[in-house]
Tab-separated table of C-alpha atoms and ligand atoms in Angstrom:
chain	number	residue	atom	x	y	z
A	1127	MET	CA	-33.912	21.107	33.511
A	1128	ILE	CA	-37.038	19.011	33.844
A	1129	THR	CA	-35.930	15.530	34.812
A	1130	ARG	CA	-37.653	12.426	33.459
A	1131	ARG	CA	-39.042	11.822	36.947
A	1132	ALA	CA	-40.541	15.270	37.260
A	1133	ALA	CA	-42.037	15.062	33.785
A	1134	LEU	CA	-43.538	11.636	34.361
A	1135	ALA	CA	-44.671	12.426	37.878
A	1136	GLY	CA	-46.363	15.546	36.606
A	1137	ALA	CA	-48.264	13.335	34.196
A	1138	GLY	CA	-50.290	12.126	37.144
A	1139	ALA	CA	-48.545	10.681	40.171
A	1140	LEU	CA	-50.155	7.368	41.104
A	1141	ALA	CA	-51.835	6.974	44.476
A	1142	VAL	CA	-49.641	4.128	45.662
A	1143	PRO	CA	-51.327	1.948	48.333
A	1144	THR	CA	-49.807	1.419	51.739
A	1145	GLN	CA	-48.221	-1.918	52.567
A	1146	ALA	CA	-51.470	-3.206	54.112
A	1147	GLN	CA	-53.452	-2.804	50.888
A	1148	ASP	CA	-50.870	-3.963	48.392
A	1149	LEU	CA	-53.632	-4.222	45.788
A	1150	ARG	CA	-51.299	-2.974	43.100
A	1151	SER	CA	-48.200	-4.701	41.932
A	1152	LEU	CA	-44.719	-3.424	41.350
A	1153	LYS	CA	-44.815	-4.609	37.751
A	1154	SER	CA	-47.919	-2.519	37.037
A	1155	ILE	CA	-46.584	0.574	38.817
A	1156	ALA	CA	-43.286	0.196	36.960
A	1157	ALA	CA	-44.924	-0.464	33.603
A	1158	ALA	CA	-47.062	2.682	33.985
A	1159	LYS	CA	-43.786	4.628	33.872
A	1160	GLY	CA	-42.217	2.561	31.120
A	1161	PHE	CA	-40.028	0.221	33.193
A	1162	VAL	CA	-39.881	-3.553	33.488
A	1163	PHE	CA	-39.902	-4.881	37.044
A	1164	GLY	CA	-38.825	-8.436	37.748
A	1165	ALA	CA	-37.081	-10.741	40.166
A	1166	ALA	CA	-34.742	-13.684	40.386
A	1167	ALA	CA	-36.481	-17.016	40.741
A	1168	ALA	CA	-35.371	-20.555	41.505
A	1169	THR	CA	-37.172	-23.820	40.823
A	1170	TYR	CA	-37.267	-24.743	44.511
A	1171	GLU	CA	-39.220	-21.537	45.238
A	1172	LEU	CA	-41.953	-22.561	42.819
A	1173	LYS	CA	-42.753	-25.538	45.041
A	1174	ASP	CA	-44.082	-23.218	47.792
A	1175	ALA	CA	-47.862	-22.964	47.372
A	1176	ASP	CA	-48.111	-19.319	48.458
A	1177	TYR	CA	-45.055	-17.849	46.749
A	1178	PRO	CA	-45.684	-18.272	42.982
A	1179	PRO	CA	-48.935	-16.212	43.096
A	1180	LEU	CA	-47.025	-13.343	44.743
A	1181	LEU	CA	-44.156	-13.623	42.244
A	1182	LEU	CA	-46.607	-13.541	39.328
A	1183	ARG	CA	-48.498	-10.552	40.763
A	1184	GLN	CA	-45.353	-8.528	41.286
A	1185	ALA	CA	-42.951	-9.445	38.470
A	1186	SER	CA	-43.226	-9.335	34.692
A	1187	GLN	CA	-39.722	-10.781	34.130
A	1188	LEU	CA	-37.705	-13.543	35.782
A	1189	VAL	CA	-33.973	-14.178	35.967
A	1190	PRO	CA	-32.725	-17.638	37.033
A	1191	GLU	CA	-30.867	-17.501	40.356
A	1192	TYR	CA	-29.058	-20.808	39.777
A	1193	GLU	CA	-30.477	-22.681	36.845
A	1194	MET	CA	-28.436	-20.999	34.107
A	1195	LYS	CA	-25.099	-21.266	35.891
A	1196	ARG	CA	-22.697	-23.483	33.962
A	1197	ASN	CA	-22.164	-25.929	36.823
A	1198	VAL	CA	-25.916	-26.600	36.653
A	1199	LEU	CA	-26.287	-26.451	32.871
A	1200	GLU	CA	-23.245	-28.532	31.830
A	1201	PRO	CA	-22.190	-30.721	34.763
A	1202	ARG	CA	-20.299	-33.009	32.370
A	1203	GLN	CA	-18.433	-31.813	29.283
A	1204	GLY	CA	-20.707	-31.633	26.274
A	1205	GLN	CA	-23.716	-32.916	28.229
A	1206	HIS	CA	-26.106	-29.994	28.805
A	1207	ASP	CA	-28.861	-30.497	31.372
A	1208	PHE	CA	-31.503	-27.876	30.609
A	1209	SER	CA	-34.197	-29.494	32.785
A	1210	ALA	CA	-34.126	-26.936	35.613
A	1211	LEU	CA	-33.837	-23.944	33.292
A	1212	ASP	CA	-36.652	-25.360	31.149
A	1213	LEU	CA	-38.847	-25.459	34.276
A	1214	LEU	CA	-38.279	-21.752	34.921
A	1215	TRP	CA	-38.607	-20.913	31.241
A	1216	ASN	CA	-41.922	-22.806	30.946
A	1217	PHE	CA	-43.221	-21.236	34.179
A	1218	ALA	CA	-42.449	-17.799	32.770
A	1219	ARG	CA	-43.885	-18.488	29.333
A	1220	GLN	CA	-47.067	-20.133	30.638
A	1221	ASN	CA	-47.693	-17.103	32.839
A	1222	GLY	CA	-46.872	-14.435	30.307
A	1223	LEU	CA	-43.550	-13.350	31.800
A	1224	THR	CA	-40.333	-12.692	29.918
A	1225	MET	CA	-37.014	-14.080	31.086
A	1226	ARG	CA	-33.547	-12.575	31.100
A	1227	GLY	CA	-30.466	-14.791	31.247
A	1228	HIS	CA	-27.736	-14.905	33.870
A	1229	PRO	CA	-24.829	-15.605	33.419
A	1230	LEU	CA	-23.164	-17.004	30.286
A	1231	VAL	CA	-19.508	-16.348	31.206
A	1232	TRP	CA	-18.486	-15.953	34.866
A	1233	TYR	CA	-15.383	-16.693	36.925
A	1234	TYR	CA	-17.561	-18.608	39.416
A	1235	ALA	CA	-20.098	-21.497	39.397
A	1236	ASN	CA	-18.299	-23.413	36.634
A	1237	PRO	CA	-18.252	-27.219	36.481
A	1238	PRO	CA	-15.022	-28.877	37.711
A	1239	TRP	CA	-14.125	-30.275	34.260
A	1240	LEU	CA	-13.980	-26.840	32.580
A	1241	LYS	CA	-10.702	-25.440	33.906
A	1242	PRO	CA	-8.600	-28.540	33.075
A	1243	ALA	CA	-10.244	-28.701	29.662
A	1244	LEU	CA	-9.255	-25.086	28.964
A	1245	GLN	CA	-5.752	-25.730	30.271
A	1246	ALA	CA	-5.428	-28.750	28.007
A	1247	ARG	CA	-6.573	-26.872	24.918
A	1248	ARG	CA	-7.495	-23.194	24.477
A	1249	ASP	CA	-10.524	-24.261	22.511
A	1250	GLU	CA	-12.796	-21.280	21.804
A	1251	THR	CA	-15.783	-23.607	21.420
A	1252	LEU	CA	-15.586	-24.166	25.183
A	1253	LEU	CA	-16.703	-20.533	25.414
A	1254	ALA	CA	-18.683	-19.894	22.220
A	1255	GLY	CA	-20.274	-23.356	22.074
A	1256	HIS	CA	-21.948	-22.927	25.469
A	1257	ILE	CA	-23.188	-19.456	24.567
A	1258	ASP	CA	-24.584	-20.765	21.289
A	1259	ALA	CA	-26.352	-23.691	22.983
A	1260	VAL	CA	-28.112	-21.437	25.499
A	1261	LEU	CA	-29.050	-18.516	23.280
A	1262	LYS	CA	-30.363	-20.725	20.493
A	1263	ARG	CA	-32.597	-22.575	22.977
A	1264	TYR	CA	-34.141	-19.608	24.821
A	1265	ALA	CA	-35.514	-16.348	23.396
A	1266	LEU	CA	-34.196	-14.267	26.283
A	1267	SER	CA	-35.101	-10.595	26.619
A	1268	SER	CA	-31.531	-9.822	27.666
A	1269	VAL	CA	-28.574	-11.803	28.952
A	1270	ASP	CA	-25.555	-11.189	31.163
A	1271	VAL	CA	-22.975	-12.286	28.597
A	1272	VAL	CA	-20.062	-11.631	30.975
A	1273	ASN	CA	-20.509	-11.294	34.733
A	1274	GLU	CA	-18.119	-9.658	37.235
A	1275	ALA	CA	-14.967	-9.446	35.089
A	1276	ILE	CA	-13.500	-6.461	36.981
A	1277	LEU	CA	-11.709	-6.793	40.335
A	1278	PRO	CA	-13.854	-5.284	43.153
A	1279	ASP	CA	-11.097	-2.728	43.893
A	1280	GLY	CA	-11.108	-1.625	40.261
A	1281	THR	CA	-7.393	-2.331	39.746
A	1282	GLY	CA	-7.883	-4.570	36.698
A	1283	LEU	CA	-9.585	-7.635	35.322
A	1284	ARG	CA	-10.516	-10.371	37.782
A	1285	PRO	CA	-8.332	-13.480	37.451
A	1286	SER	CA	-10.373	-16.323	35.974
A	1287	LEU	CA	-10.124	-19.506	33.929
A	1288	TRP	CA	-11.310	-17.435	30.977
A	1289	LEU	CA	-8.625	-14.761	31.374
A	1290	ASP	CA	-5.989	-17.484	31.747
A	1291	ALA	CA	-7.153	-19.260	28.619
A	1292	PHE	CA	-7.830	-16.407	26.213
A	1293	GLY	CA	-6.533	-13.189	27.795
A	1294	PRO	CA	-8.729	-10.037	28.070
A	1295	GLY	CA	-10.126	-10.805	24.620
A	1296	TYR	CA	-12.383	-13.467	26.143
A	1297	ILE	CA	-14.873	-10.699	26.843
A	1298	ASP	CA	-14.968	-9.630	23.184
A	1299	MET	CA	-15.231	-13.280	22.099
A	1300	ALA	CA	-18.201	-13.873	24.389
A	1301	PHE	CA	-20.169	-10.891	23.102
A	1302	HIS	CA	-19.491	-11.710	19.457
A	1303	ALA	CA	-20.585	-15.316	20.036
A	1304	ALA	CA	-23.754	-14.133	21.791
A	1305	ARG	CA	-24.708	-11.751	18.995
A	1306	ALA	CA	-24.135	-14.480	16.400
A	1307	ALA	CA	-26.236	-16.950	18.396
A	1308	ASN	CA	-29.268	-14.715	18.903
A	1309	PRO	CA	-29.326	-11.204	17.411
A	1310	LYS	CA	-32.612	-10.395	19.184
A	1311	THR	CA	-31.310	-10.705	22.748
A	1312	ARG	CA	-30.020	-7.548	24.454
A	1313	LEU	CA	-26.381	-8.189	25.408
A	1314	VAL	CA	-25.381	-7.013	28.874
A	1315	TYR	CA	-22.135	-6.637	30.780
A	1316	ASN	CA	-23.096	-7.224	34.448
A	1317	ASP	CA	-21.181	-6.288	37.594
A	1318	PHE	CA	-21.425	-4.859	41.107
A	1319	GLY	CA	-19.492	-1.926	42.565
A	1320	CYS	CA	-20.581	1.117	40.549
A	1321	GLU	CA	-23.344	1.860	43.019
A	1322	GLN	CA	-21.559	2.864	46.222
A	1323	GLY	CA	-20.087	6.341	46.688
A	1324	PRO	CA	-16.470	5.527	47.565
A	1325	ASN	CA	-15.970	3.275	44.524
A	1326	ASP	CA	-14.545	5.911	42.148
A	1327	ARG	CA	-11.795	3.591	40.923
A	1328	PHE	CA	-14.288	0.845	40.158
A	1329	ARG	CA	-16.496	3.179	38.145
A	1330	ALA	CA	-13.429	4.353	36.217
A	1331	ALA	CA	-12.440	0.748	35.513
A	1332	GLN	CA	-16.003	0.015	34.398
A	1333	LEU	CA	-15.969	2.903	31.920
A	1334	LYS	CA	-12.532	1.865	30.646
A	1335	LEU	CA	-13.768	-1.668	29.990
A	1336	LEU	CA	-16.927	-0.469	28.238
A	1337	ASP	CA	-15.030	2.111	26.137
A	1338	GLY	CA	-12.598	-0.563	24.965
A	1339	LEU	CA	-15.420	-2.861	23.914
A	1340	LEU	CA	-17.250	-0.060	22.119
A	1341	ALA	CA	-14.066	1.115	20.384
A	1342	ARG	CA	-13.515	-2.424	19.054
A	1343	LYS	CA	-17.142	-2.568	17.849
A	1344	VAL	CA	-17.958	-5.391	20.241
A	1345	PRO	CA	-21.758	-5.950	20.169
A	1346	LEU	CA	-22.552	-4.612	23.655
A	1347	ASP	CA	-26.041	-3.218	24.328
A	1348	ALA	CA	-26.325	-2.512	28.057
A	1349	LEU	CA	-24.706	-2.272	31.461
A	1350	GLY	CA	-26.144	-4.424	34.245
A	1351	LEU	CA	-25.873	-2.800	37.672
A	1352	GLN	CA	-26.322	-5.662	40.114
A	1353	GLY	CA	-27.558	-3.248	42.769
A	1354	HIS	CA	-26.305	-5.064	45.887
A	1355	LEU	CA	-26.652	-2.131	48.291
A	1356	ASN	CA	-25.873	-1.629	51.973
A	1357	ALA	CA	-28.270	-0.067	54.470
A	1358	PHE	CA	-25.572	0.409	57.112
A	1359	GLY	CA	-22.375	0.276	55.067
A	1360	LYS	CA	-21.025	2.107	52.007
A	1361	ALA	CA	-23.927	4.244	50.830
A	1362	VAL	CA	-24.919	5.389	47.379
A	1363	ASP	CA	-23.599	8.876	46.523
A	1364	GLN	CA	-26.459	10.189	44.406
A	1365	LYS	CA	-24.398	12.803	42.526
A	1366	LYS	CA	-21.584	10.383	41.691
A	1367	LEU	CA	-24.105	7.746	40.605
A	1368	ARG	CA	-26.069	10.240	38.501
A	1369	ASP	CA	-22.901	11.441	36.761
A	1370	PHE	CA	-21.784	7.848	36.124
A	1371	LEU	CA	-25.127	6.792	34.683
A	1372	GLN	CA	-25.082	9.841	32.420
A	1373	GLU	CA	-21.736	8.579	31.083
A	1374	ILE	CA	-23.394	5.228	30.334
A	1375	HIS	CA	-26.310	6.957	28.615
A	1376	ASP	CA	-23.905	9.142	26.598
A	1377	ARG	CA	-22.313	5.939	25.260
A	1378	GLY	CA	-25.634	4.799	23.888
A	1379	LEU	CA	-25.961	1.901	26.322
A	1380	ALA	CA	-29.115	0.866	28.157
A	1381	ILE	CA	-29.070	0.281	31.931
A	1382	LEU	CA	-30.650	-2.577	33.865
A	1383	VAL	CA	-30.630	-3.073	37.627
A	1384	THR	CA	-30.220	-6.827	37.644
A	1385	GLU	CA	-29.964	-8.122	41.252
A	1386	LEU	CA	-31.278	-5.418	43.600
A	1387	ASP	CA	-31.119	-6.200	47.283
A	1388	VAL	CA	-30.074	-4.241	50.372
A	1389	ASP	CA	-27.850	-5.856	53.001
A	1390	ASP	CA	-28.961	-4.790	56.506
A	1391	THR	CA	-25.862	-6.182	58.251
A	1392	GLY	CA	-24.653	-3.904	61.040
A	1393	GLY	CA	-28.057	-2.410	61.727
A	1394	PRO	CA	-29.768	-2.104	65.121
A	1395	SER	CA	-31.692	-5.042	66.564
A	1396	ASP	CA	-34.957	-3.164	66.007
A	1397	ILE	CA	-36.436	-4.689	62.848
A	1398	ALA	CA	-38.496	-1.612	61.977
A	1399	ALA	CA	-35.380	0.558	62.031
A	1400	ARG	CA	-33.486	-1.924	59.837
A	1401	ASP	CA	-36.343	-2.159	57.366
A	1402	ARG	CA	-36.667	1.638	57.199
A	1403	ALA	CA	-32.962	2.006	56.455
A	1404	VAL	CA	-33.242	-0.650	53.724
A	1405	ALA	CA	-36.171	1.241	52.230
A	1406	ASP	CA	-34.413	4.599	52.396
A	1407	GLU	CA	-31.277	3.331	50.622
A	1408	THR	CA	-33.465	1.607	48.016
A	1409	ARG	CA	-35.210	4.858	47.220
A	1410	ARG	CA	-32.006	6.913	47.192
A	1411	PHE	CA	-30.627	4.471	44.613
A	1412	LEU	CA	-33.727	4.120	42.472
A	1413	ASP	CA	-34.495	7.853	42.501
A	1414	VAL	CA	-31.248	8.328	40.557
A	1415	VAL	CA	-31.396	5.201	38.408
A	1416	LEU	CA	-34.992	5.759	37.296
A	1417	ASP	CA	-34.271	9.388	36.388
A	1418	THR	CA	-31.666	8.193	33.886
A	1419	PRO	CA	-33.291	7.864	30.430
A	1420	ALA	CA	-31.158	4.798	29.663
A	1421	THR	CA	-32.749	2.689	32.417
A	1422	VAL	CA	-35.137	0.039	31.110
A	1423	ALA	CA	-35.568	-2.535	33.885
A	1424	VAL	CA	-35.161	-3.191	37.603
A	1425	LEU	CA	-35.026	-6.726	38.984
A	1426	THR	CA	-34.618	-7.638	42.639
A	1427	TRP	CA	-32.444	-10.633	43.435
A	1428	ASN	CA	-34.767	-12.170	46.031
A	1429	LEU	CA	-38.341	-10.833	46.032
A	1430	THR	CA	-38.793	-12.233	49.555
A	1431	ASP	CA	-36.553	-12.847	52.567
A	1432	ARG	CA	-38.021	-16.357	52.871
A	1433	TYR	CA	-35.217	-17.914	50.836
A	1434	ALA	CA	-32.430	-15.570	51.868
A	1435	ASP	CA	-29.332	-16.845	53.652
A	1436	PRO	CA	-28.876	-16.328	57.413
A	1437	PRO	CA	-27.030	-13.050	58.161
A	1438	ASP	CA	-23.318	-13.006	58.972
A	1439	GLU	CA	-24.109	-11.482	62.362
A	1440	ALA	CA	-23.713	-14.343	64.876
A	1441	PRO	CA	-26.344	-13.185	67.414
A	1442	LEU	CA	-28.971	-12.819	64.722
A	1443	LYS	CA	-27.909	-16.071	63.081
A	1444	ALA	CA	-28.377	-17.801	66.455
A	1445	LEU	CA	-31.891	-16.359	66.598
A	1446	GLY	CA	-32.657	-17.962	63.234
A	1447	TRP	CA	-32.870	-14.626	61.448
A	1448	ARG	CA	-32.545	-14.444	57.707
A	1449	TYR	CA	-31.279	-11.495	55.727
A	1450	ARG	CA	-33.982	-8.883	55.227
A	1451	LYS	CA	-32.812	-7.738	51.778
A	1452	GLY	CA	-36.011	-7.838	49.733
A	1453	PRO	CA	-39.393	-6.091	49.442
A	1454	TYR	CA	-41.304	-8.954	51.107
A	1455	ASP	CA	-40.498	-10.654	54.408
A	1456	ALA	CA	-40.377	-14.407	55.001
A	1457	ARG	CA	-44.161	-14.456	55.604
A	1458	LEU	CA	-44.654	-12.681	52.263
A	1459	ALA	CA	-45.801	-9.456	53.919
A	1460	ALA	CA	-44.705	-6.287	52.122
A	1461	LYS	CA	-41.985	-4.271	53.837
A	1462	PRO	CA	-41.115	-0.558	53.646
A	1463	MET	CA	-38.776	-1.458	50.754
A	1464	TRP	CA	-41.888	-2.317	48.720
A	1465	ASP	CA	-43.252	1.208	49.260
A	1466	ALA	CA	-39.876	2.739	48.476
A	1467	MET	CA	-39.761	0.890	45.149
A	1468	ALA	CA	-43.383	1.711	44.340
A	1469	GLN	CA	-42.814	5.406	45.096
A	1470	ALA	CA	-39.568	5.463	43.108
A	1471	PHE	CA	-41.333	3.987	40.087
A	1472	ALA	CA	-44.346	6.237	40.525
A	1473	GLY	CA	-42.043	9.245	40.768
A	1474	ARG	CA	-43.607	10.454	44.002
A	1475	ARG	CA	-41.784	10.566	47.362
A	1476	ILE	CA	-43.258	10.060	50.831
A	1477	ALA	CA	-41.625	10.769	54.169
A	1478	TYR	CA	-41.178	7.772	56.465
B	368	LIG	C1	-25.457	-16.100	44.051
B	368	LIG	C2	-26.665	-16.818	44.630
B	368	LIG	O1	-27.585	-15.881	45.136
B	368	LIG	C3	-26.162	-17.753	45.719
B	368	LIG	O2	-27.239	-18.391	46.348
B	368	LIG	C4	-25.235	-18.752	45.078
B	368	LIG	O3	-24.740	-19.634	46.053
B	368	LIG	C5	-24.058	-18.018	44.398
B	368	LIG	O4	-24.559	-17.063	43.461
B	368	LIG	N1	-23.618	-11.976	41.898
B	368	LIG	C6	-24.228	-12.734	40.952
B	368	LIG	C7	-25.189	-13.802	41.315
B	368	LIG	O5	-24.098	-12.456	39.753
B	368	LIG	O6	-25.180	-14.875	40.381
B	368	LIG	C8	-24.819	-14.339	42.687
B	368	LIG	O7	-25.860	-15.238	43.047
B	368	LIG	C9	-24.732	-13.201	43.692
B	368	LIG	C10	-23.648	-12.241	43.295
């Protein structure tokens, strides 16, 4: 069977520059093969003089890291503050980028008034009203309607103020409200856990959730794979991932990688070795994802390590290290992960 990658690569593999040149951009390499490439962005990052030009050269789509979270958007009941999200939205629009939304309904990052309000009255407008306000204001390319609703061990739905208030049907309610608010926005269920090899139970729980929604004719368009990988932990099992993504494709759903980054915790102190392992796991993951016809977009969570948190490893934290999870380091120099992504998109593989 000729895979999509082989067919596209045969159409003329691109000569992808080395890190030093970096004259091309991931968005152009991705677009040449029919994919959108983007990255999370935050308003504080746009204040750095040297970062926005890099973000604009590399990404054709943004996703707000914070600005669309409900604790930012509606700090007081009924009083939306869209100022930060408007800044990102205007930055994207003025520079010709699209924006995807994240998240509308999540167990986390909710304002303190929301849970008591839901406990006082199971008022569906506390769910649907927020969704309507956001999706009517922004013409988003896609949106994570519900984020991380499954327990990480795959044993059921994650406890949340939404599950307490409305039961499992809150997920259906959210998608119906989103479709009604903006029929043009691709509606995504977003989670992490399908990527790593040992997570068979999580993948089964993911398929069970999606099959239930589809059986009830819930307006669901795509699965968001967050793509939080590990360079020295639980690795991607390419066959298991390929089989799982085929299941998603068979259900008529699109696939987006929504928050790609690669945790290098537990690696050796040698930076080059850590970066190479991050690049290798990136390519192992993307080689499978990009071969799946359902895949339409890949977004990294942080494009650069400059804004990443300090690592959990105490010695490195003491040295002032930051996580090295993205394709650019804190000085905005491309890392081997950049090459791995470029090669994955271009369909050609190089040996490190
Ligand atoms: C994270 C941000 O990166 C953190 O800085 C913030 O403190 C909490 O949220 N899954 C998600 C993202 O869907 O929204 C989370 O982003 C990371 C995990």
